[in-house]
Amino acid sequence: MKVGLYLFENDCRLSDNPALTTLASQVDTLICIYIPNTNLWTARKAQCSPSFAVECYRNQTLNVLHQSLVSQQQKLYMLHDTAQLRALAEIIHAQQVTHIGRAVHPGFDEQKLWGKLQDIFPHIHYVSAHSSTLFEPESLPIEVSELPPSFTPFRKMVEDIEPRLPIATAQLPPRPKQVSGLTEFKVSSSYSIKVAGGEAQAQQQLKQYFETDAALTYKETRNALFGKHFSTRFSPILASGAVSPKQIKQALDQFEQQRGANESTYWIWFELLWREYFHWYALKHQHTLFCFSGVNAKTPKTSFYPERFLKWCQGRTPSALVNAIMHELTKTGWISNRARQIAASYFVNELQLDWRYGAAFFEQHLIDYDVAVNWGNWQYIAGVGADPRGGRHFNITKQQSLFDPDGEYIKLWQGEATPQLDSHDHVGWPLEDK
Ligand SMILES: Cc1cc2nc3c(=O)[nH]c(=O)nc-3n(C[C@H](O)[C@H](O)[C@H](O)COP(=O)(O)OP(=O)(O)OC[C@H]3O[C@@H](n4cnc5c(N)ncnc54)[C@H](O)[C@@H]3O)c2cc1C
């Protein structure tokens, strides 16, 4: 009897999921488990858990995944234990697992967990596949270790390569008659606000976006701070894996065939290639994605000032625009690309803060949190990553006049400026001579 264990992480879908499809074809019974993010940077240094918006979105995504599994006589089980390796080892023993499958994850800690499983259980058959990228390593013209240090040469290498077509929905074998030591997924009533996550919703969202004309003007609108369809909003469904990047590319190709291609439709492809670049970048640079000096070993001249950090997190800085952005982020779990760039540049350049704390705060609050894209973009802005110009410094006044000239966004998100950045510690000051 061949018993399979599939570990869902950032690939919460049954369609175009090559690792799941392969594993399903090799086993007689299958157990499906969801493993929450294991990135330990936030857990250790920032000591915080995912925000309410993130929990709601995850709950919705997992509920849809669970329903899809139930329609195939399956169930989704949860691995809550923080000692994930020990918990998995117990299940492997108890269920006499013979095969384990999962999608390749760009996160360093997630890869370590996978490596350790293979060390401890060398007799098990392992199945993995790249399902969160457009390409597989063998379709790239270079080895991952040869990835260029910046985006443009990578883009030029790959932009004319057609990704392979998405594969059909996996047909799953039944689960074992008895599954012990695991909790079945249950929708949590505490996270019941309506947010559209999950595979079926993702397909619906793709369809709805490409039914509009928005893709034809994407390049002109994508830098906005707010509004309808100014950008695709595919990031949450991509980050959770409710949709694959190949499925998005296929929908984009169909749109171009029916409605015509232009610079804007190309620019959606261009942005998907940025995401792709950061995924290979994370796989290449491993733990240095989280290092203060980044991948270039270039130490920034910033530090950690608790008061400034707290004010940035709470949206109480001297910049009304940054405050509005932080309010939107903490309330909804999503902000536009321009807003992310402004908030991150202000954090690093004006507040002179250690970029990793900003990245960890985004990790905690973004419903589209993606380890490779988030940490890669923060490194880029902090000047320790893939930016050939050595970091980005946005002029906040200029950004405000360009992207919120009438203060509508600031008003919408109540971004009042707080006059003083640092409070003075009078007690500690030297006494004046009398
Ligand atoms: C400091 C910082 C942190 C970020 N953290 C994340 C994150 O955790 N998760 C995440 O998905 N994106 C992150 N981004 C990238 C980008 O801001 C979001 O992907 C984008 O705003 C999501 O909105 P959208 O789907 O409407 O994007 P669109 O503009 O419609 O773009 C389409 C898709 O292209 C990709 N994309 C767009 N911009 C970028 C970019 N700058 N880098 C890489 N891929 C991109 C995304 O997958 C996006 O869904 C971050 C950017 C910055 C500056």
Coordinates of C-alpha atoms and ligand atoms in Angstrom, one line a residue:
M1 CA 0.0 0.0 0.0
K2 CA 1.5 3.4 -1.0
V3 CA 0.5 6.2 1.3
G4 CA 1.1 9.8 0.2
L5 CA 1.4 13.0 2.2
Y6 CA 0.9 16.3 0.4
L7 CA 2.1 19.4 2.1
F8 CA 0.2 22.5 0.9
E9 CA 2.0 25.8 1.6
N10 CA 1.9 28.6 -1.0
D11 CA 0.1 26.5 -3.7
C12 CA -3.5 26.3 -2.4
R13 CA -5.1 24.9 -5.6
L14 CA -5.8 21.6 -7.3
S15 CA -5.3 22.9 -10.9
D16 CA -1.9 23.4 -12.5
N17 CA -0.3 21.9 -9.4
P18 CA 2.3 19.5 -10.9
A19 CA 3.7 18.2 -7.6
L20 CA 0.2 17.3 -6.4
T21 CA -0.8 15.7 -9.7
T22 CA 2.4 13.6 -9.8
L23 CA 2.1 12.5 -6.2
A24 CA -1.6 11.6 -6.7
S25 CA -0.8 9.3 -9.6
Q26 CA 1.8 7.4 -7.6
V27 CA -0.1 6.5 -4.4
D28 CA -3.2 4.5 -3.2
T29 CA -4.2 6.9 -0.4
L30 CA -3.4 10.5 0.2
I31 CA -3.3 12.8 3.2
C32 CA -3.4 16.6 2.5
I33 CA -1.9 18.9 5.1
Y34 CA -1.6 22.7 5.2
I35 CA 1.6 24.1 6.6
P36 CA 1.5 27.7 7.7
N37 CA 4.5 30.0 6.9
T38 CA 7.6 28.9 8.7
N39 CA 9.6 32.1 8.2
L40 CA 11.3 32.5 11.5
W41 CA 12.6 36.0 11.1
T42 CA 9.3 37.6 12.1
A43 CA 8.7 35.0 14.8
R44 CA 12.1 35.5 16.4
K45 CA 12.9 39.1 15.9
A46 CA 9.7 41.0 15.7
Q47 CA 7.7 38.6 17.9
C48 CA 4.5 39.1 16.2
S49 CA 1.8 36.9 14.5
P50 CA -0.1 37.5 11.3
S51 CA -2.6 40.3 11.4
F52 CA -6.4 39.9 11.5
A53 CA -6.7 40.6 7.7
V54 CA -4.0 38.0 6.9
E55 CA -5.8 35.4 9.1
C56 CA -9.1 36.2 7.4
Y57 CA -7.7 35.9 4.0
R58 CA -5.9 32.6 4.8
N59 CA -9.1 31.2 6.4
Q60 CA -11.1 32.0 3.2
T61 CA -8.4 30.5 1.0
L62 CA -8.1 27.3 3.0
N63 CA -11.9 27.0 3.2
V64 CA -12.1 26.9 -0.6
L65 CA -9.2 24.5 -0.8
H66 CA -10.9 22.2 1.8
Q67 CA -14.2 22.3 -0.1
S68 CA -12.4 21.3 -3.4
L69 CA -10.8 18.4 -1.5
V70 CA -14.1 17.3 0.0
S71 CA -15.6 17.2 -3.5
Q72 CA -12.9 14.5 -4.2
Q73 CA -13.5 12.5 -1.0
Q74 CA -10.6 14.2 0.6
K75 CA -10.0 16.6 3.5
L76 CA -7.6 19.3 4.5
Y77 CA -5.7 18.7 7.7
M78 CA -3.8 21.4 9.6
L79 CA -0.3 21.3 11.1
H80 CA -0.5 23.9 13.9
D81 CA 2.5 22.7 15.8
T82 CA 5.4 25.1 15.9
A83 CA 7.7 22.1 16.0
Q84 CA 6.7 21.2 12.5
L85 CA 9.4 18.6 11.8
R86 CA 8.6 16.6 15.0
A87 CA 4.9 16.8 14.2
L88 CA 5.5 15.6 10.6
A89 CA 7.7 12.8 11.8
E90 CA 5.0 11.5 14.1
I91 CA 2.4 11.5 11.3
I92 CA 4.9 9.8 8.9
H93 CA 5.4 7.0 11.4
A94 CA 1.7 6.7 12.5
Q95 CA 0.4 6.6 8.9
Q96 CA 3.3 4.6 7.4
V97 CA 3.8 7.2 4.8
T98 CA 5.7 6.1 1.7
H99 CA 5.6 9.2 -0.5
I100 CA 5.7 12.9 0.3
G101 CA 5.0 15.8 -2.2
R102 CA 5.1 19.6 -2.1
A103 CA 5.7 22.6 -4.4
V104 CA 9.2 24.1 -4.3
H105 CA 9.2 27.0 -1.9
P106 CA 11.5 30.0 -2.4
G107 CA 11.7 30.5 1.5
F108 CA 15.0 29.4 3.1
D109 CA 13.3 28.0 6.3
E110 CA 10.7 26.1 4.2
Q111 CA 13.6 24.6 2.1
K112 CA 15.4 23.6 5.3
L113 CA 12.3 21.7 6.6
W114 CA 12.1 19.8 3.3
G115 CA 15.8 19.0 3.4
K116 CA 15.6 17.8 7.0
L117 CA 12.7 15.5 6.1
Q118 CA 14.8 13.9 3.4
D119 CA 17.7 13.4 5.8
I120 CA 15.5 11.8 8.5
F121 CA 13.4 9.6 6.1
P122 CA 15.8 8.7 3.2
H123 CA 13.7 5.7 2.3
I124 CA 10.6 7.8 1.5
H125 CA 9.9 8.8 -2.2
Y126 CA 9.9 12.6 -2.6
V127 CA 8.0 14.5 -5.3
S128 CA 8.4 18.2 -5.8
A129 CA 7.9 20.7 -8.6
H130 CA 8.1 24.4 -9.4
S131 CA 4.6 25.5 -9.3
S132 CA 4.8 29.2 -8.2
T133 CA 7.0 30.3 -11.1
L134 CA 6.5 30.8 -14.8
F135 CA 9.4 28.6 -15.7
E136 CA 11.2 25.5 -14.5
P137 CA 15.0 25.5 -14.0
E138 CA 15.4 23.5 -17.1
S139 CA 13.6 26.1 -19.3
L140 CA 15.8 28.9 -18.0
P141 CA 18.8 29.7 -20.2
I142 CA 21.1 29.8 -17.2
E143 CA 21.7 27.9 -13.9
V144 CA 20.0 29.5 -10.9
S145 CA 23.5 30.2 -9.5
E146 CA 24.2 32.3 -12.5
L147 CA 21.1 34.6 -12.1
P148 CA 22.2 38.2 -13.0
P149 CA 22.5 40.6 -10.0
S150 CA 19.8 42.9 -11.5
F151 CA 16.4 42.4 -13.2
T152 CA 17.0 43.8 -16.7
P153 CA 19.5 41.2 -18.0
F154 CA 17.3 38.5 -16.6
R155 CA 14.2 39.9 -18.3
K156 CA 16.0 40.1 -21.6
M157 CA 17.0 36.5 -21.3
V158 CA 13.5 35.1 -20.6
E159 CA 10.8 37.4 -21.9
D160 CA 10.5 35.6 -25.2
I161 CA 10.3 32.2 -23.7
E162 CA 6.8 30.8 -23.6
P163 CA 6.0 29.1 -20.2
R164 CA 4.5 25.7 -20.6
L165 CA 0.7 25.5 -20.5
P166 CA -1.1 25.0 -17.2
I167 CA -2.0 21.4 -16.4
A168 CA -5.5 20.1 -15.5
T169 CA -7.0 19.7 -12.1
A170 CA -5.4 16.8 -10.1
Q171 CA -7.5 13.7 -9.6
L172 CA -6.9 12.6 -6.0
P173 CA -7.0 9.1 -4.5
P174 CA -9.0 8.7 -1.3
R175 CA -7.6 9.5 2.1
P176 CA -6.7 6.6 4.5
K177 CA -9.7 5.1 6.5
Q178 CA -8.1 6.4 9.7
V179 CA -6.1 9.6 10.1
S180 CA -4.8 10.1 13.6
G181 CA -2.8 13.0 15.1
L182 CA -4.1 15.6 12.8
T183 CA -6.8 18.3 13.1
E184 CA -9.2 18.7 10.2
F185 CA -9.5 22.2 8.9
K186 CA -12.5 24.1 10.3
V187 CA -13.7 27.6 9.2
S188 CA -13.0 29.9 12.0
S189 CA -16.0 32.1 12.9
S190 CA -13.6 34.7 14.4
Y191 CA -12.2 35.3 10.9
S192 CA -15.5 35.4 9.1
I193 CA -15.3 38.8 7.3
K194 CA -15.8 38.4 3.6
V195 CA -12.6 38.4 1.6
A196 CA -12.3 36.8 -1.8
G197 CA -9.6 34.1 -1.5
G198 CA -9.3 30.6 -2.9
E199 CA -9.1 28.8 -6.3
A200 CA -12.6 29.3 -7.6
Q201 CA -12.6 33.0 -6.6
A202 CA -9.2 33.4 -8.2
Q203 CA -10.5 32.0 -11.6
Q204 CA -13.5 34.3 -11.3
Q205 CA -11.3 37.3 -10.5
L206 CA -9.1 36.5 -13.6
K207 CA -12.1 36.3 -15.8
Q208 CA -13.6 39.5 -14.5
Y209 CA -10.4 41.5 -14.8
F210 CA -9.9 40.4 -18.4
E211 CA -13.5 41.1 -19.3
T212 CA -12.9 44.8 -18.7
D213 CA -10.6 47.1 -20.7
A214 CA -8.3 47.7 -17.7
A215 CA -5.4 45.7 -19.2
L216 CA -5.3 48.0 -22.2
T217 CA -4.4 51.0 -19.9
Y218 CA -2.5 49.2 -17.2
K219 CA 0.8 50.9 -17.8
E220 CA -0.7 54.4 -17.4
T221 CA -2.8 53.5 -14.3
R222 CA -0.6 51.0 -12.4
N223 CA 1.1 53.7 -10.3
A224 CA -2.1 55.0 -8.7
L225 CA -2.6 54.8 -5.0
F226 CA -6.3 53.9 -5.1
G227 CA -9.3 53.3 -7.4
K228 CA -10.9 50.4 -9.3
H229 CA -8.8 48.2 -11.6
F230 CA -5.8 50.6 -11.6
S231 CA -3.7 47.4 -11.2
T232 CA -4.7 43.8 -11.5
R233 CA -4.8 42.9 -7.8
F234 CA -3.6 39.4 -8.6
S235 CA -1.0 39.5 -5.9
P236 CA -3.1 37.8 -3.1
I237 CA -4.2 35.0 -5.3
L238 CA -0.7 34.5 -6.6
A239 CA 0.9 34.6 -3.1
S240 CA -1.5 32.0 -1.7
G241 CA -1.2 29.9 -4.8
A242 CA -4.9 30.0 -5.6
V243 CA -3.8 30.7 -9.1
S244 CA -0.5 29.9 -10.9
P245 CA 1.5 32.5 -12.8
K246 CA 1.2 30.2 -15.9
Q247 CA -2.6 30.5 -15.6
I248 CA -2.4 34.3 -15.5
K249 CA -0.1 34.3 -18.5
Q250 CA -2.5 32.1 -20.4
A251 CA -5.4 34.5 -19.6
L252 CA -3.2 37.4 -20.7
D253 CA -2.4 35.7 -24.0
Q254 CA -6.1 35.0 -24.7
F255 CA -6.9 38.7 -23.9
E256 CA -4.2 39.9 -26.3
Q257 CA -5.5 37.5 -29.0
Q258 CA -9.0 38.8 -28.7
R259 CA -8.5 42.4 -27.8
G260 CA -5.1 43.2 -29.1
A261 CA -1.7 43.5 -27.5
N262 CA -0.2 46.9 -26.6
E263 CA 2.4 48.4 -24.3
S264 CA 0.1 48.0 -21.3
T265 CA -0.6 44.3 -21.8
Y266 CA 3.1 43.8 -22.2
W267 CA 3.7 45.6 -18.9
I268 CA 1.6 43.1 -17.0
W269 CA 4.0 40.4 -18.4
F270 CA 6.9 42.7 -17.4
E271 CA 5.7 42.8 -13.8
L272 CA 5.1 39.1 -13.7
L273 CA 8.7 38.8 -14.7
W274 CA 9.7 40.9 -11.8
R275 CA 8.0 38.5 -9.5
E276 CA 9.7 35.6 -11.3
Y277 CA 13.1 37.3 -10.9
F278 CA 12.6 37.6 -7.2
H279 CA 11.6 33.9 -6.8
W280 CA 14.8 32.8 -8.5
Y281 CA 16.7 35.5 -6.6
A282 CA 15.5 34.0 -3.3
L283 CA 16.4 30.5 -4.4
K284 CA 19.9 31.7 -5.3
H285 CA 20.6 33.9 -2.3
Q286 CA 19.0 31.7 0.4
H287 CA 19.5 33.1 3.9
T288 CA 21.2 36.3 2.7
L289 CA 17.7 37.5 1.7
F290 CA 17.2 38.3 5.4
C291 CA 20.7 39.7 6.2
F292 CA 21.1 43.4 7.1
S293 CA 23.9 43.8 4.5
G294 CA 21.8 42.0 1.9
V295 CA 23.1 39.9 -0.9
N296 CA 25.9 42.5 -1.6
A297 CA 27.3 42.5 1.9
K298 CA 27.0 46.3 1.9
T299 CA 26.2 47.5 5.5
P300 CA 23.5 50.3 5.5
K301 CA 24.0 53.3 7.7
T302 CA 20.7 52.7 9.5
S303 CA 19.7 51.5 12.9
F304 CA 16.7 50.6 15.1
Y305 CA 14.9 53.5 16.8
P306 CA 11.9 52.0 18.7
E307 CA 9.9 55.2 18.8
R308 CA 10.3 55.9 15.1
F309 CA 9.5 52.3 14.2
L310 CA 6.3 52.4 16.3
K311 CA 5.2 55.7 14.8
W312 CA 5.7 54.3 11.3
C313 CA 3.7 51.1 12.1
Q314 CA 0.9 53.1 13.6
G315 CA 0.8 55.8 10.9
R316 CA 1.8 58.7 13.3
T317 CA 4.9 60.1 11.4
P318 CA 5.4 63.7 10.2
S319 CA 4.2 62.6 6.7
A320 CA 0.4 62.5 6.2
L321 CA 0.9 60.4 3.0
V322 CA 3.0 57.7 4.8
N323 CA 0.4 57.7 7.6
A324 CA -2.5 57.1 5.2
I325 CA -0.6 54.3 3.6
M326 CA 0.1 52.6 6.9
H327 CA -3.5 52.9 7.9
E328 CA -4.7 51.3 4.7
L329 CA -2.1 48.5 5.2
T330 CA -3.0 47.7 8.8
K331 CA -6.8 47.9 8.1
T332 CA -7.0 46.0 4.8
G333 CA -3.8 44.0 4.4
W334 CA -3.2 45.4 0.9
I335 CA -1.6 48.5 -0.5
S336 CA -0.6 49.5 -4.1
N337 CA 3.0 49.1 -5.4
R338 CA 3.5 52.9 -5.3
A339 CA 2.4 53.0 -1.7
R340 CA 4.8 50.2 -0.7
Q341 CA 7.7 52.0 -2.4
I342 CA 6.8 55.3 -0.6
A343 CA 6.4 53.6 2.8
A344 CA 9.6 51.6 2.4
S345 CA 11.7 54.5 1.2
Y346 CA 10.5 56.7 4.0
F347 CA 11.3 54.0 6.5
V348 CA 14.9 53.6 5.3
N349 CA 15.8 57.1 4.2
E350 CA 13.8 59.5 6.4
L351 CA 13.5 57.4 9.5
Q352 CA 16.9 55.8 9.0
L353 CA 15.5 52.4 10.2
D354 CA 16.9 48.9 9.7
W355 CA 15.0 47.8 6.6
R356 CA 14.5 44.2 8.0
Y357 CA 12.0 45.5 10.6
G358 CA 10.0 47.2 7.8
A359 CA 10.0 43.9 5.8
A360 CA 8.9 41.9 8.8
F361 CA 6.0 44.4 9.5
F362 CA 4.9 44.0 5.9
E363 CA 5.2 40.2 6.3
Q364 CA 2.9 40.4 9.2
H365 CA 0.3 42.6 7.5
L366 CA 0.2 41.8 3.8
I367 CA -2.5 39.4 2.6
D368 CA -0.3 38.9 -0.5
Y369 CA 2.9 38.3 1.6
D370 CA 5.4 36.4 -0.6
V371 CA 8.7 35.8 1.0
A372 CA 10.8 36.2 -2.2
V373 CA 8.9 39.3 -3.5
N374 CA 8.7 41.1 -0.1
W375 CA 12.2 40.7 1.1
G376 CA 13.6 41.1 -2.4
N377 CA 11.8 44.5 -2.9
W378 CA 12.9 45.7 0.6
Q379 CA 16.5 44.9 -0.2
Y380 CA 16.1 46.7 -3.5
I381 CA 14.9 49.9 -1.8
A382 CA 17.4 49.7 1.0
G383 CA 20.2 49.5 -1.5
V384 CA 21.5 46.1 -0.4
G385 CA 19.9 44.0 -3.2
A386 CA 19.1 43.9 -6.9
D387 CA 19.1 47.7 -7.6
P388 CA 22.0 48.6 -9.9
R389 CA 21.6 52.2 -8.7
G390 CA 22.2 51.2 -5.0
G391 CA 18.7 51.9 -3.5
R392 CA 15.8 54.1 -4.1
H393 CA 15.0 57.4 -2.3
F394 CA 11.6 58.8 -3.1
N395 CA 10.9 62.5 -2.5
I396 CA 7.7 62.2 -0.4
T397 CA 6.5 65.7 -1.2
K398 CA 6.9 65.1 -4.9
Q399 CA 5.2 61.7 -4.6
Q400 CA 2.3 63.4 -2.9
S401 CA 1.9 66.0 -5.6
L402 CA 2.1 63.4 -8.3
F403 CA -0.1 60.7 -6.9
D404 CA -2.4 62.4 -4.4
P405 CA -2.5 66.1 -5.6
D406 CA -5.9 66.8 -4.0
G407 CA -5.3 64.8 -0.8
E408 CA -8.1 62.4 -1.6
Y409 CA -6.1 59.3 -0.6
I410 CA -4.9 61.0 2.6
K411 CA -8.4 61.9 3.5
L412 CA -9.8 58.5 2.8
W413 CA -7.2 56.9 5.1
Q414 CA -7.1 59.7 7.7
G415 CA -3.4 60.4 7.2
E416 CA -2.9 63.3 9.5
A417 CA 0.7 64.4 10.0
T418 CA 2.2 64.3 13.5
P419 CA 4.5 67.3 13.8
Q420 CA 7.3 65.8 15.9
L421 CA 9.2 62.6 15.0
D422 CA 11.3 62.0 18.1
S423 CA 10.3 63.0 21.6
H424 CA 13.2 64.4 23.7
D425 CA 14.3 62.7 26.8
H426 CA 14.8 65.8 29.1
V427 CA 15.7 63.7 32.1
G428 CA 18.8 62.3 30.5
W429 CA 20.1 65.8 29.3
P430 CA 23.1 67.3 31.0
L431 CA 22.3 70.0 33.6
E432 CA 23.0 73.6 32.6
D433 CA 25.7 75.4 34.5
K434 CA 24.2 77.9 37.0
Ligands
LIG1 C1 8.6 47.1 -0.2 C2 7.7 46.2 -1.1 C3 7.2 45.0 -0.6 C4 6.5 44.2 -1.4 N1 6.0 43.0 -0.9 C5 5.3 42.2 -1.7 C6 4.8 40.9 -1.3 O1 5.0 40.5 -0.1 N2 4.0 40.2 -2.1 C7 3.8 40.6 -3.4 O2 3.1 39.9 -4.1 N3 4.2 41.7 -3.9 C8 5.0 42.6 -3.1 N4 5.5 43.7 -3.6 C9 5.4 44.0 -5.1 C10 4.2 44.8 -5.5 O3 4.0 45.9 -4.8 C11 2.9 44.0 -5.5 O4 3.0 42.7 -6.1 C12 1.7 44.7 -6.2 O5 1.5 46.0 -5.6 C13 0.5 43.9 -6.0 O6 -0.6 44.5 -6.7 P1 -1.2 44.0 -8.0 O7 -1.4 42.5 -8.0 O8 -2.4 44.8 -8.4 O9 0.0 44.3 -9.0 P2 0.1 44.6 -10.5 O10 0.7 46.0 -10.7 O11 -1.2 44.4 -11.2 O12 1.2 43.6 -11.1 C14 0.8 42.3 -11.5 C15 1.6 41.3 -10.8 O13 3.0 41.5 -11.0 C16 3.8 41.2 -9.9 N5 4.5 42.5 -9.4 C17 4.0 43.7 -9.5 N6 4.9 44.6 -9.0 C18 5.9 43.9 -8.6 C19 7.2 44.2 -8.0 N7 7.5 45.4 -7.6 N8 8.0 43.1 -7.6 C20 7.7 41.9 -7.9 N9 6.5 41.5 -8.5 C21 5.7 42.5 -8.8 C22 2.8 40.8 -8.8 O14 2.8 39.4 -8.8 C23 1.5 41.4 -9.3 O15 0.4 40.7 -8.8 C24 6.2 44.6 -2.8 C25 6.7 45.8 -3.3 C26 7.5 46.6 -2.4 C27 8.0 47.9 -3.0

